[in-house]
Amino acid sequence: PARERLDDRSRASVQSALVAAERSRTVPTAEAEPGARLGRGTETRSISLAAPGACCGAIGSCPCPTHAILGEAESLTTPGPDSPPSAPQDRPVAHPARPWFLPTAGLGLIALVVVSLFVGVADVTPAALLTQGADGEAARLLVVSRLPRTLALVLAGAATAIAGLLMQMLVRNKFVEPSTTGVTESATLGLLVVLIVAPGLPLLAKMSVAAVFAVAGTALFLTVLRAVPARQTALVPLVGIMLGGVIGAVTTFFAYRLDLLQALGAWTQGDFSGVLRGRYELLWLAGILTAVAWFAADRFTVAGLGADVATNLGLNHRRVLWLGLVIISVTSAVVVVTAGTVPFLGLVVPNIVSLWMGDHLRRSIPWVALLGSSFLVLCDIAGRLIRYPYEVPLGVVVGVVGAVLFLWLLLRKESHVH
């Protein structure tokens, strides 16, 4: 590597020689080639070189003034054997994933899915399936209950984790997710409105109303956030938690006055035990939105640099922001309508992946989806086995484990520096 800086005398002499060489050039039809960078951190000048064939083109050995000066500059910026090493940069290192890591993680998820299919009170085992045949009770339970539940866990885990990742990139804060910014509470308020006004609406209509309320809640959070004078890291999730608390209090008040607390709790408990065939298919929409987020990953990465930087790079920041808000809101509404609130998942998983791989969404989205699905399936299996034959709701297990991981993220020390 080149030296960090040229000393003032060498820099002045090189720059003056470059000006003299540029003035002495006599080839009028020369084509411009890229210039040379004179050391990292120094000013960059574009040097016009002679066209191919006008000189030998070898820096340092050609007699023409331009190449002679460039050879001098290269010798000044190239460290010798006794040159001191460059100063280290105190920044975290993102560890690149090896090519076989991702297939291995996929195989781990497949193994968890297979285990989830055969864990439960009912006698659904490979032996029972072979003995009873395709028309037996075990096959019917597998198709009606176990398989839809496992698919719902995989889709909800991936979609919730991706929604948290997008929110962290767009808000530019690592401690936000839909459940800490009022998005989930807004979707719950939309469900309450449906229960009051039109309780007989089909599931798709309920999801649509909840999604509209979630979009409104996300826009309200961003509006409140713009009015906050200080953008400290811990202040942003605090604003979101306060906003979510206010929306949740309004929802609970009206549900209590209208005797709908029990009905509302059934929607927001975070429990996948009631997921059956015909009640989870909306989660495929969340899976499609996850694929859309991956296709637009580069735009989201640039938008995460801020509105000014994104606009200077030619990106329509507002359009990308609204695309991200729609993905986050619809995903949150679909998960809430299907199984209820899943806390901390969209907060913990993206941060763990970011510590390992950095913030490039094109690389990190597959990992976030895989780890989110694996985490949710693993917690669901644990909830079925902790008090067997009874079952602990998934929201409780994810809340406890996610809270522990969240505290670790808050209290950990930076151990990886370059």
Coordinates of C-alpha atoms in Angstrom, one line a residue:
P1 CA 0.0 0.0 0.0
A2 CA 1.0 3.6 -0.6
R3 CA 2.0 6.0 2.2
E4 CA -0.8 7.8 4.0
R5 CA 0.4 11.3 2.9
L6 CA 3.2 12.9 1.0
D7 CA 5.3 15.4 2.8
D8 CA 4.5 19.0 1.9
R9 CA 7.8 19.6 0.0
S10 CA 7.5 16.4 -2.2
R11 CA 3.8 17.1 -2.9
A12 CA 4.6 20.7 -4.0
S13 CA 7.4 19.6 -6.3
V14 CA 5.4 16.8 -7.9
Q15 CA 2.4 19.1 -8.6
S16 CA 4.6 21.8 -10.1
A17 CA 6.4 19.3 -12.3
L18 CA 3.0 17.9 -13.4
V19 CA 1.9 21.4 -14.5
A20 CA 5.2 21.9 -16.4
A21 CA 4.8 18.6 -18.1
E22 CA 1.3 19.4 -19.1
R23 CA 2.4 22.7 -20.6
S24 CA 5.2 21.1 -22.5
R25 CA 3.0 18.4 -24.2
T26 CA 3.0 19.1 -28.0
V27 CA 0.8 16.2 -29.4
P28 CA -2.5 17.9 -30.3
T29 CA -4.5 14.8 -31.1
A30 CA -3.7 12.9 -28.0
E31 CA -6.5 10.9 -26.3
A32 CA -6.9 11.3 -22.6
E33 CA -6.3 8.3 -20.4
P34 CA -7.2 8.1 -16.7
G35 CA -4.9 9.9 -14.3
A36 CA -2.8 8.6 -11.5
R37 CA -3.7 8.9 -7.8
L38 CA -0.7 10.4 -5.9
G39 CA -1.1 8.6 -2.6
R40 CA -4.1 7.8 -0.5
G41 CA -5.6 10.9 1.1
T42 CA -3.9 13.4 -1.3
E43 CA -5.3 15.4 -4.1
T44 CA -6.0 13.5 -7.3
R45 CA -5.1 15.1 -10.7
S46 CA -6.1 13.9 -14.1
I47 CA -3.0 13.6 -16.3
S48 CA -3.4 13.7 -20.1
L49 CA -1.0 11.2 -21.6
A50 CA 0.1 10.8 -25.2
A51 CA -1.9 8.7 -27.5
P52 CA -0.8 5.0 -28.0
G53 CA 2.2 5.0 -30.3
A54 CA 3.3 8.5 -29.5
C55 CA 5.7 7.2 -26.9
C56 CA 6.7 4.0 -25.3
G57 CA 4.1 4.2 -22.6
A58 CA 6.4 2.9 -19.8
I59 CA 6.2 5.0 -16.7
G60 CA 9.7 5.8 -15.4
S61 CA 11.6 4.7 -18.5
C62 CA 10.0 6.8 -21.2
P63 CA 11.9 10.1 -22.0
C64 CA 8.7 12.1 -22.4
P65 CA 8.1 14.6 -19.5
T66 CA 4.7 13.2 -18.5
H67 CA 5.8 9.7 -18.0
A68 CA 9.0 10.8 -16.2
I69 CA 7.1 12.8 -13.7
L70 CA 4.6 10.0 -13.1
G71 CA 7.5 7.6 -12.5
E72 CA 8.8 10.1 -9.9
A73 CA 5.4 10.3 -8.3
E74 CA 5.1 6.5 -8.2
S75 CA 8.5 6.2 -6.5
L76 CA 7.5 8.8 -3.9
T77 CA 4.2 7.0 -3.1
T78 CA 5.5 3.4 -3.1
P79 CA 6.8 2.5 0.4
G80 CA 10.2 1.0 0.7
P81 CA 11.3 -2.0 2.8
D82 CA 11.9 0.4 5.8
S83 CA 8.7 2.3 5.4
P84 CA 6.4 2.3 8.5
P85 CA 3.1 0.4 8.1
S86 CA -0.1 2.4 7.6
A87 CA -2.2 3.3 10.6
P88 CA -4.9 0.7 11.5
Q89 CA -8.5 1.6 11.0
D90 CA -10.7 1.1 14.0
R91 CA -13.7 -0.3 12.4
P92 CA -15.6 -3.6 12.7
V93 CA -14.7 -6.2 10.1
A94 CA -17.5 -7.9 8.2
H95 CA -16.6 -11.6 7.8
P96 CA -17.3 -12.8 4.3
A97 CA -19.4 -16.0 4.2
R98 CA -17.8 -19.0 2.6
P99 CA -19.7 -20.4 -0.4
W100 CA -20.7 -23.6 1.4
F101 CA -22.1 -21.7 4.5
L102 CA -25.4 -20.8 2.9
P103 CA -26.3 -24.4 1.6
T104 CA -25.3 -25.7 5.0
A105 CA -27.7 -23.2 6.7
G106 CA -30.4 -24.3 4.2
L107 CA -29.9 -27.9 5.1
G108 CA -30.2 -27.0 8.8
L109 CA -33.5 -25.3 8.1
I110 CA -34.7 -28.4 6.3
A111 CA -33.8 -30.6 9.2
L112 CA -35.7 -28.3 11.6
V113 CA -38.8 -28.5 9.3
V114 CA -38.7 -32.3 9.3
V115 CA -38.5 -32.3 13.1
S116 CA -41.4 -29.8 13.3
L117 CA -43.6 -32.1 11.2
F118 CA -43.3 -35.0 13.7
V119 CA -43.3 -33.2 17.1
G120 CA -46.6 -33.0 18.9
V121 CA -49.2 -34.8 21.0
A122 CA -50.8 -36.7 18.1
D123 CA -49.2 -39.8 16.8
V124 CA -47.8 -38.5 13.6
T125 CA -44.6 -40.4 12.9
P126 CA -43.0 -42.0 9.8
A127 CA -44.0 -45.4 11.1
A128 CA -47.6 -44.3 11.5
L129 CA -47.7 -42.8 8.0
L130 CA -46.4 -46.0 6.5
T131 CA -48.7 -48.2 8.6
Q132 CA -52.0 -46.2 8.1
G133 CA -51.4 -45.2 4.5
A134 CA -52.5 -42.0 2.7
D135 CA -56.1 -42.2 4.1
G136 CA -55.1 -42.7 7.7
E137 CA -55.5 -40.3 10.6
A138 CA -51.7 -39.5 10.7
A139 CA -51.6 -38.4 7.1
R140 CA -54.7 -36.3 7.5
L141 CA -53.2 -34.5 10.6
L142 CA -50.0 -34.0 8.7
V143 CA -51.7 -32.4 5.7
V144 CA -54.3 -30.4 7.6
S145 CA -52.3 -29.2 10.6
R146 CA -48.6 -30.0 10.8
L147 CA -47.5 -29.1 7.3
P148 CA -49.5 -25.8 7.2
R149 CA -48.1 -24.8 10.6
T150 CA -44.5 -25.5 9.6
L151 CA -44.9 -23.6 6.3
A152 CA -46.4 -20.7 8.2
L153 CA -43.5 -20.7 10.6
V154 CA -41.0 -20.6 7.8
L155 CA -42.8 -17.8 5.9
A156 CA -43.5 -15.7 8.9
G157 CA -40.0 -16.0 10.2
A158 CA -38.4 -15.0 7.0
A159 CA -40.9 -12.2 6.3
T160 CA -40.7 -10.7 9.8
A161 CA -36.9 -10.7 9.8
I162 CA -36.7 -9.1 6.4
A163 CA -39.2 -6.4 7.5
G164 CA -37.0 -5.6 10.5
L165 CA -33.9 -5.4 8.3
L166 CA -35.6 -3.0 5.8
M167 CA -36.9 -0.8 8.7
Q168 CA -33.4 -0.6 10.2
M169 CA -31.9 0.4 6.8
L170 CA -34.6 3.0 6.0
V171 CA -34.6 4.5 9.5
R172 CA -30.8 4.1 9.8
N173 CA -31.0 2.7 13.3
K174 CA -30.1 -0.8 14.3
F175 CA -32.6 -1.0 17.3
V176 CA -35.9 -0.6 15.5
E177 CA -38.3 -3.2 14.1
P178 CA -42.1 -3.3 13.4
S179 CA -42.9 -4.2 17.0
T180 CA -40.8 -1.3 18.4
T181 CA -42.1 1.4 16.1
G182 CA -45.8 1.2 16.5
V183 CA -46.4 -0.7 13.2
T184 CA -47.7 -3.9 14.9
E185 CA -49.8 -1.9 17.3
S186 CA -51.3 0.0 14.3
A187 CA -52.2 -3.3 12.5
T188 CA -53.8 -4.5 15.8
L189 CA -55.9 -1.3 15.9
G190 CA -57.0 -2.0 12.3
L191 CA -58.1 -5.4 13.4
L192 CA -60.1 -3.9 16.2
V193 CA -61.9 -1.5 13.8
V194 CA -62.8 -4.5 11.6
L195 CA -64.2 -6.4 14.7
I196 CA -66.3 -3.4 15.6
V197 CA -67.5 -2.3 12.1
A198 CA -67.7 -5.5 10.0
P199 CA -66.8 -8.6 12.0
G200 CA -67.9 -10.9 9.2
L201 CA -65.4 -9.7 6.6
P202 CA -63.2 -12.4 5.0
L203 CA -59.6 -12.9 6.1
L204 CA -58.2 -11.1 3.0
A205 CA -60.3 -8.0 3.8
K206 CA -59.2 -8.0 7.4
M207 CA -55.6 -8.2 6.3
S208 CA -56.1 -5.3 3.9
V209 CA -57.5 -3.0 6.6
A210 CA -54.7 -4.0 9.0
A211 CA -52.2 -3.2 6.3
V212 CA -53.6 0.2 5.7
F213 CA -53.5 1.0 9.4
A214 CA -49.9 -0.4 9.5
V215 CA -48.8 2.0 6.7
A216 CA -50.5 4.9 8.5
G217 CA -48.7 3.9 11.7
T218 CA -45.3 3.7 9.9
A219 CA -45.8 7.1 8.3
L220 CA -46.8 8.6 11.7
F221 CA -43.6 7.1 13.3
L222 CA -41.4 8.7 10.6
T223 CA -43.2 12.0 10.9
V224 CA -42.7 12.0 14.7
L225 CA -39.0 11.0 14.2
R226 CA -38.4 14.0 11.9
A227 CA -39.6 16.3 14.6
V228 CA -37.1 14.9 17.1
P229 CA -34.2 17.3 17.4
A230 CA -31.5 14.7 18.4
R231 CA -31.0 11.5 16.5
Q232 CA -29.3 9.4 19.2
T233 CA -29.2 5.7 18.7
A234 CA -31.2 4.9 21.8
L235 CA -33.7 7.7 21.3
V236 CA -35.2 6.4 18.0
P237 CA -36.5 3.0 19.4
L238 CA -37.6 4.9 22.5
V239 CA -39.8 7.1 20.4
G240 CA -41.2 4.1 18.6
I241 CA -42.0 2.2 21.8
M242 CA -43.7 5.3 23.3
L243 CA -45.8 5.7 20.1
G244 CA -46.6 2.0 20.1
G245 CA -47.6 2.3 23.7
V246 CA -50.0 5.1 23.0
I247 CA -51.6 3.2 20.1
G248 CA -51.8 0.0 22.1
A249 CA -53.5 1.9 25.0
V250 CA -56.1 3.4 22.7
T251 CA -56.8 -0.1 21.3
T252 CA -57.1 -1.7 24.7
F253 CA -59.4 1.0 26.0
F254 CA -61.9 0.6 23.2
A255 CA -61.6 -3.2 23.3
Y256 CA -62.4 -3.1 27.0
R257 CA -65.3 -0.7 26.7
L258 CA -66.8 -2.8 23.9
D259 CA -66.1 -6.2 25.5
L260 CA -63.7 -7.3 22.7
L261 CA -60.5 -7.9 24.7
Q262 CA -60.8 -11.7 24.5
A263 CA -61.5 -11.6 20.7
L264 CA -58.6 -9.2 20.1
G265 CA -56.3 -11.3 22.2
A266 CA -56.9 -14.3 20.0
W267 CA -55.5 -12.3 17.1
T268 CA -52.5 -10.9 18.8
Q269 CA -51.3 -13.7 21.0
G270 CA -48.5 -14.9 18.8
D271 CA -49.6 -18.5 18.6
F272 CA -49.3 -20.9 15.7
S273 CA -51.2 -23.8 17.2
G274 CA -54.4 -22.7 15.5
V275 CA -52.9 -22.5 12.0
L276 CA -54.6 -24.9 9.8
R277 CA -55.0 -25.5 6.0
G278 CA -56.9 -22.6 4.6
R279 CA -55.8 -20.1 7.3
Y280 CA -52.1 -19.5 6.5
E281 CA -52.2 -18.9 2.7
L282 CA -51.9 -15.2 3.1
L283 CA -48.4 -15.7 4.3
W284 CA -47.4 -16.5 0.7
L285 CA -48.0 -12.9 0.0
A286 CA -45.4 -12.0 2.6
G287 CA -43.0 -14.5 0.9
I288 CA -43.5 -12.7 -2.4
L289 CA -42.8 -9.4 -0.8
T290 CA -39.6 -10.9 0.6
A291 CA -38.5 -11.8 -2.9
V292 CA -39.3 -8.2 -4.0
A293 CA -37.1 -6.9 -1.2
W294 CA -34.3 -9.0 -2.5
F295 CA -34.7 -7.8 -6.1
A296 CA -34.6 -4.2 -4.8
A297 CA -31.8 -4.9 -2.3
D298 CA -29.2 -2.6 -4.0
R299 CA -31.7 0.3 -4.0
F300 CA -32.4 -0.2 -0.3
T301 CA -28.7 -0.3 0.5
V302 CA -28.2 3.1 -1.3
A303 CA -31.3 4.5 0.4
G304 CA -29.8 3.5 3.8
L305 CA -27.0 6.0 3.2
G306 CA -29.4 8.9 3.6
A307 CA -31.6 11.0 1.3
D308 CA -28.9 13.4 0.2
V309 CA -26.4 10.6 -0.7
A310 CA -29.1 8.6 -2.5
T311 CA -30.3 11.6 -4.5
N312 CA -26.8 12.5 -5.5
L313 CA -26.3 8.9 -6.8
G314 CA -29.4 9.3 -8.9
L315 CA -31.9 7.3 -6.8
N316 CA -35.4 8.4 -6.2
H317 CA -35.2 8.1 -2.4
R318 CA -38.9 8.9 -1.7
R319 CA -40.1 6.1 -4.1
V320 CA -37.7 3.6 -2.5
L321 CA -38.8 4.7 0.9
W322 CA -42.4 4.1 0.1
L323 CA -41.7 0.7 -1.4
G324 CA -40.0 -0.3 1.8
L325 CA -42.8 1.0 3.9
V326 CA -45.4 -1.0 1.9
I327 CA -43.3 -4.2 2.3
I328 CA -42.9 -3.6 6.0
S329 CA -46.6 -2.7 6.6
V330 CA -48.1 -5.5 4.5
T331 CA -45.8 -8.1 6.0
S332 CA -46.5 -7.0 9.5
A333 CA -50.3 -7.0 8.8
V334 CA -50.2 -10.5 7.3
V335 CA -48.3 -12.0 10.2
V336 CA -50.5 -10.3 12.8
V337 CA -53.7 -11.5 11.0
T338 CA -52.4 -15.1 10.6
A339 CA -50.7 -15.8 13.9
G340 CA -50.4 -12.6 16.0
T341 CA -47.4 -10.6 17.2
V342 CA -43.9 -12.1 17.1
P343 CA -41.6 -9.8 19.2
F344 CA -37.9 -9.2 18.8
L345 CA -37.5 -11.4 15.7
G346 CA -37.1 -8.5 13.3
L347 CA -34.7 -6.9 15.7
V348 CA -32.3 -9.7 16.8
V349 CA -31.8 -11.6 13.5
P350 CA -30.8 -8.7 11.3
N351 CA -28.3 -7.4 13.9
I352 CA -26.7 -10.8 14.2
V353 CA -26.3 -11.1 10.5
S354 CA -25.0 -7.5 10.3
L355 CA -22.3 -8.2 12.8
W356 CA -21.1 -11.1 10.6
M357 CA -21.6 -9.9 7.1
G358 CA -22.1 -6.1 7.2
D359 CA -25.0 -4.1 5.8
H360 CA -25.0 -5.1 2.1
L361 CA -28.6 -6.2 1.6
R362 CA -27.9 -8.2 -1.5
R363 CA -25.6 -10.6 0.5
S364 CA -27.4 -10.4 3.9
I365 CA -31.1 -10.9 2.8
P366 CA -30.8 -14.7 2.2
W367 CA -29.0 -15.1 5.5
V368 CA -31.6 -13.0 7.4
A369 CA -34.4 -15.0 5.8
L370 CA -32.8 -18.4 6.6
L371 CA -31.9 -17.5 10.2
G372 CA -35.3 -15.9 10.8
S373 CA -37.1 -19.0 9.7
S374 CA -34.8 -21.3 11.6
F375 CA -35.1 -19.2 14.8
L376 CA -38.9 -19.3 14.6
V377 CA -39.2 -23.0 13.9
L378 CA -36.7 -23.8 16.7
C379 CA -38.6 -21.7 19.2
D380 CA -41.9 -23.3 18.2
I381 CA -40.4 -26.8 18.7
A382 CA -39.1 -25.7 22.1
G383 CA -42.6 -24.4 23.0
R384 CA -44.1 -27.8 22.2
L385 CA -41.6 -29.7 24.3
I386 CA -41.1 -27.5 27.4
R387 CA -44.4 -28.5 29.0
Y388 CA -45.3 -31.5 26.9
P389 CA -48.1 -32.5 26.3
Y390 CA -49.1 -28.9 26.8
E391 CA -47.8 -26.1 24.6
V392 CA -46.3 -22.7 25.4
P393 CA -47.3 -20.0 23.0
L394 CA -44.7 -19.1 20.4
G395 CA -44.8 -15.4 21.3
V396 CA -43.8 -16.2 24.9
V397 CA -40.8 -18.3 23.8
V398 CA -39.6 -15.8 21.2
G399 CA -40.1 -12.9 23.6
V400 CA -37.9 -14.5 26.3
V401 CA -35.1 -15.7 23.9
G402 CA -35.3 -12.5 21.9
A403 CA -35.0 -10.3 25.0
V404 CA -31.9 -12.2 26.1
L405 CA -30.3 -11.8 22.7
F406 CA -31.3 -8.1 22.6
L407 CA -29.6 -7.5 25.9
W408 CA -26.5 -9.2 24.6
L409 CA -26.5 -6.9 21.6
L410 CA -26.8 -3.8 23.8
L411 CA -24.1 -4.8 26.3
R412 CA -21.6 -6.6 24.1
K413 CA -18.2 -5.1 23.5
E414 CA -16.6 -4.5 20.1
S415 CA -14.2 -7.4 19.8
H416 CA -13.5 -7.4 16.0
V417 CA -11.4 -4.5 14.9
H418 CA -9.0 -4.2 11.9

